Amino acid sequence: QVQLVESGGGLVQPGGSLRLSCAASGIILSINAMGWYRQAPGKQRELVAAITSGGSTNYADSVKGRFIISRDNAKNTVYLQMNSLKPEDTAVYFCNTVARISWTNRPTDYWGQGTQVTVSS
């Protein structure tokens, strides 16, 4: 089983910055991609940013130019640098990875517990 441990959430003022981290551990054969999703109260969970094992990235339109996703393959860790934060960014942010735990199983989604990000003055 893959465990995802998140850190970096909290309360920040509009225009401020936060850096989220997510480290994957456990029995991991390979990781295809890692990313961040978020869900605000009453809203659908949405993709914020993702990065593949090859380094390709994808961002939601609402965060382009403000957020940067990166990864450290040696540590199986993904980061989300969040700049110029807006109240609309307030949500629970979930770390996600698509990974194999063995060659007999297909790649599977694994999720972190979620970390609260609140942008408010």
PDB file of C-alpha atoms in Angstrom:
ATOM      1  CA  GLN A   1       0.000   0.000   0.000  1.00  0.00           C
ATOM      2  CA  VAL A   2       1.117   3.540  -0.775  1.00  0.00           C
ATOM      3  CA  GLN A   3       0.976   6.175   1.927  1.00  0.00           C
ATOM      4  CA  LEU A   4       0.971   9.878   1.114  1.00  0.00           C
ATOM      5  CA  VAL A   5       2.005  12.299   3.833  1.00  0.00           C
ATOM      6  CA  GLU A   6       1.176  15.950   3.241  1.00  0.00           C
ATOM      7  CA  SER A   7       2.399  19.112   4.894  1.00  0.00           C
ATOM      8  CA  GLY A   8       2.405  22.860   4.363  1.00  0.00           C
ATOM      9  CA  GLY A   9      -1.246  23.815   4.563  1.00  0.00           C
ATOM     10  CA  GLY A  10      -2.538  26.585   6.754  1.00  0.00           C
ATOM     11  CA  LEU A  11      -3.941  30.088   6.900  1.00  0.00           C
ATOM     12  CA  VAL A  12      -2.504  32.793   4.686  1.00  0.00           C
ATOM     13  CA  GLN A  13      -3.514  36.305   3.686  1.00  0.00           C
ATOM     14  CA  PRO A  14      -4.526  37.135   0.117  1.00  0.00           C
ATOM     15  CA  GLY A  15      -1.437  37.643  -1.996  1.00  0.00           C
ATOM     16  CA  GLY A  16       0.620  35.379   0.211  1.00  0.00           C
ATOM     17  CA  SER A  17       2.339  32.108  -0.536  1.00  0.00           C
ATOM     18  CA  LEU A  18       2.333  28.545   0.709  1.00  0.00           C
ATOM     19  CA  ARG A  19       4.346  25.496  -0.237  1.00  0.00           C
ATOM     20  CA  LEU A  20       2.692  22.111  -0.016  1.00  0.00           C
ATOM     21  CA  SER A  21       4.705  18.916   0.183  1.00  0.00           C
ATOM     22  CA  CYS A  22       3.640  15.312  -0.260  1.00  0.00           C
ATOM     23  CA  ALA A  23       5.900  12.338   0.285  1.00  0.00           C
ATOM     24  CA  ALA A  24       4.961   8.882  -0.944  1.00  0.00           C
ATOM     25  CA  SER A  25       6.098   5.846   0.997  1.00  0.00           C
ATOM     26  CA  GLY A  26       5.396   2.149   1.312  1.00  0.00           C
ATOM     27  CA  ILE A  27       5.720  -0.604  -1.237  1.00  0.00           C
ATOM     28  CA  ILE A  28       6.040   1.251  -4.523  1.00  0.00           C
ATOM     29  CA  LEU A  29       7.202  -0.386  -7.715  1.00  0.00           C
ATOM     30  CA  SER A  30       6.785   2.670  -9.900  1.00  0.00           C
ATOM     31  CA  ILE A  31       5.056   6.043  -9.964  1.00  0.00           C
ATOM     32  CA  ASN A  32       3.475   7.240 -13.187  1.00  0.00           C
ATOM     33  CA  ALA A  33       2.401  10.655 -11.966  1.00  0.00           C
ATOM     34  CA  MET A  34       1.825  12.779  -8.895  1.00  0.00           C
ATOM     35  CA  GLY A  35      -0.422  15.742  -8.453  1.00  0.00           C
ATOM     36  CA  TRP A  36      -2.639  17.947  -6.375  1.00  0.00           C
ATOM     37  CA  TYR A  37      -6.406  18.222  -6.306  1.00  0.00           C
ATOM     38  CA  ARG A  38      -8.590  20.530  -4.274  1.00  0.00           C
ATOM     39  CA  GLN A  39     -12.156  20.590  -3.091  1.00  0.00           C
ATOM     40  CA  ALA A  40     -14.016  23.557  -1.677  1.00  0.00           C
ATOM     41  CA  PRO A  41     -17.232  23.138   0.319  1.00  0.00           C
ATOM     42  CA  GLY A  42     -20.132  22.370  -1.987  1.00  0.00           C
ATOM     43  CA  LYS A  43     -17.899  22.030  -5.021  1.00  0.00           C
ATOM     44  CA  GLN A  44     -16.492  19.168  -7.057  1.00  0.00           C
ATOM     45  CA  ARG A  45     -12.954  18.025  -6.522  1.00  0.00           C
ATOM     46  CA  GLU A  46     -10.778  19.479  -9.261  1.00  0.00           C
ATOM     47  CA  LEU A  47      -7.285  18.945 -10.552  1.00  0.00           C
ATOM     48  CA  VAL A  48      -4.944  21.751  -9.563  1.00  0.00           C
ATOM     49  CA  ALA A  49      -1.668  20.517 -11.004  1.00  0.00           C
ATOM     50  CA  ALA A  50      -0.032  17.268 -12.001  1.00  0.00           C
ATOM     51  CA  ILE A  51       3.394  16.102 -13.052  1.00  0.00           C
ATOM     52  CA  THR A  52       4.272  12.859 -14.805  1.00  0.00           C
ATOM     53  CA  SER A  53       7.307  10.698 -14.292  1.00  0.00           C
ATOM     54  CA  GLY A  54       8.715  12.256 -17.445  1.00  0.00           C
ATOM     55  CA  GLY A  55       8.320  15.772 -16.090  1.00  0.00           C
ATOM     56  CA  SER A  56       5.311  16.903 -18.096  1.00  0.00           C
ATOM     57  CA  THR A  57       3.039  19.246 -16.153  1.00  0.00           C
ATOM     58  CA  ASN A  58      -0.596  20.215 -16.296  1.00  0.00           C
ATOM     59  CA  TYR A  59      -2.308  23.090 -14.475  1.00  0.00           C
ATOM     60  CA  ALA A  60      -5.847  24.213 -13.960  1.00  0.00           C
ATOM     61  CA  ASP A  61      -6.549  27.459 -15.788  1.00  0.00           C
ATOM     62  CA  SER A  62      -7.320  29.180 -12.502  1.00  0.00           C
ATOM     63  CA  VAL A  63      -3.806  28.627 -11.136  1.00  0.00           C
ATOM     64  CA  LYS A  64      -1.652  29.009 -14.230  1.00  0.00           C
ATOM     65  CA  GLY A  65       1.091  31.526 -13.655  1.00  0.00           C
ATOM     66  CA  ARG A  66       0.643  31.403  -9.882  1.00  0.00           C
ATOM     67  CA  PHE A  67       1.293  27.788  -8.867  1.00  0.00           C
ATOM     68  CA  ILE A  68       4.294  25.629  -9.684  1.00  0.00           C
ATOM     69  CA  ILE A  69       4.398  21.862  -9.301  1.00  0.00           C
ATOM     70  CA  SER A  70       7.681  20.004  -8.986  1.00  0.00           C
ATOM     71  CA  ARG A  71       8.928  16.646  -7.800  1.00  0.00           C
ATOM     72  CA  ASP A  72      11.953  14.993  -6.272  1.00  0.00           C
ATOM     73  CA  ASN A  73      12.047  11.488  -7.685  1.00  0.00           C
ATOM     74  CA  ALA A  74      14.706  10.327  -5.246  1.00  0.00           C
ATOM     75  CA  LYS A  75      12.410  11.180  -2.343  1.00  0.00           C
ATOM     76  CA  ASN A  76       9.128  10.283  -4.073  1.00  0.00           C
ATOM     77  CA  THR A  77       7.957  13.738  -3.114  1.00  0.00           C
ATOM     78  CA  VAL A  78       5.840  16.265  -4.972  1.00  0.00           C
ATOM     79  CA  TYR A  79       5.636  19.960  -4.156  1.00  0.00           C
ATOM     80  CA  LEU A  80       3.171  22.696  -4.939  1.00  0.00           C
ATOM     81  CA  GLN A  81       4.430  26.246  -4.653  1.00  0.00           C
ATOM     82  CA  MET A  82       1.371  28.464  -4.346  1.00  0.00           C
ATOM     83  CA  ASN A  83       1.899  32.167  -4.980  1.00  0.00           C
ATOM     84  CA  SER A  84      -0.412  35.168  -5.183  1.00  0.00           C
ATOM     85  CA  LEU A  85      -3.053  33.264  -3.293  1.00  0.00           C
ATOM     86  CA  LYS A  86      -6.660  34.338  -3.582  1.00  0.00           C
ATOM     87  CA  PRO A  87      -9.670  33.656  -1.362  1.00  0.00           C
ATOM     88  CA  GLU A  88     -10.985  31.470  -4.182  1.00  0.00           C
ATOM     89  CA  ASP A  89      -8.048  29.135  -3.572  1.00  0.00           C
ATOM     90  CA  THR A  90      -9.469  28.197  -0.186  1.00  0.00           C
ATOM     91  CA  ALA A  91     -10.075  24.452  -0.199  1.00  0.00           C
ATOM     92  CA  VAL A  92      -8.895  21.119   1.071  1.00  0.00           C
ATOM     93  CA  TYR A  93      -5.922  20.111  -1.038  1.00  0.00           C
ATOM     94  CA  PHE A  94      -5.343  16.424  -1.707  1.00  0.00           C
ATOM     95  CA  CYS A  95      -2.147  14.797  -2.850  1.00  0.00           C
ATOM     96  CA  ASN A  96      -2.551  12.089  -5.459  1.00  0.00           C
ATOM     97  CA  THR A  97      -0.289   9.559  -7.092  1.00  0.00           C
ATOM     98  CA  VAL A  98      -0.798   7.017  -9.830  1.00  0.00           C
ATOM     99  CA  ALA A  99       1.449   4.127  -8.949  1.00  0.00           C
ATOM    100  CA  ARG A 100       2.100   0.409  -9.199  1.00  0.00           C
ATOM    101  CA  ILE A 101       2.770  -1.692  -6.133  1.00  0.00           C
ATOM    102  CA  SER A 102       3.560  -4.797  -8.194  1.00  0.00           C
ATOM    103  CA  TRP A 103       3.828  -5.855 -11.821  1.00  0.00           C
ATOM    104  CA  THR A 104       0.740  -8.030 -11.450  1.00  0.00           C
ATOM    105  CA  ASN A 105      -1.483  -5.016 -10.828  1.00  0.00           C
ATOM    106  CA  ARG A 106      -2.354  -2.064 -12.992  1.00  0.00           C
ATOM    107  CA  PRO A 107      -1.489   1.494 -11.973  1.00  0.00           C
ATOM    108  CA  THR A 108      -3.788   2.673  -9.207  1.00  0.00           C
ATOM    109  CA  ASP A 109      -4.743   6.025  -7.725  1.00  0.00           C
ATOM    110  CA  TYR A 110      -3.692   6.721  -4.150  1.00  0.00           C
ATOM    111  CA  TRP A 111      -4.746   9.725  -2.101  1.00  0.00           C
ATOM    112  CA  GLY A 112      -3.464  11.697   0.824  1.00  0.00           C
ATOM    113  CA  GLN A 113      -5.654  12.690   3.739  1.00  0.00           C
ATOM    114  CA  GLY A 114      -6.027  16.272   2.569  1.00  0.00           C
ATOM    115  CA  THR A 115      -4.680  19.495   4.017  1.00  0.00           C
ATOM    116  CA  GLN A 116      -6.662  22.674   4.559  1.00  0.00           C
ATOM    117  CA  VAL A 117      -5.592  25.851   2.807  1.00  0.00           C
ATOM    118  CA  THR A 118      -7.438  28.982   3.871  1.00  0.00           C
ATOM    119  CA  VAL A 119      -6.830  32.331   2.203  1.00  0.00           C
ATOM    120  CA  SER A 120      -8.378  35.118   4.224  1.00  0.00           C
ATOM    121  CA  SER A 121      -7.585  38.502   5.685  1.00  0.00           C
TER     122      SER A 121
END
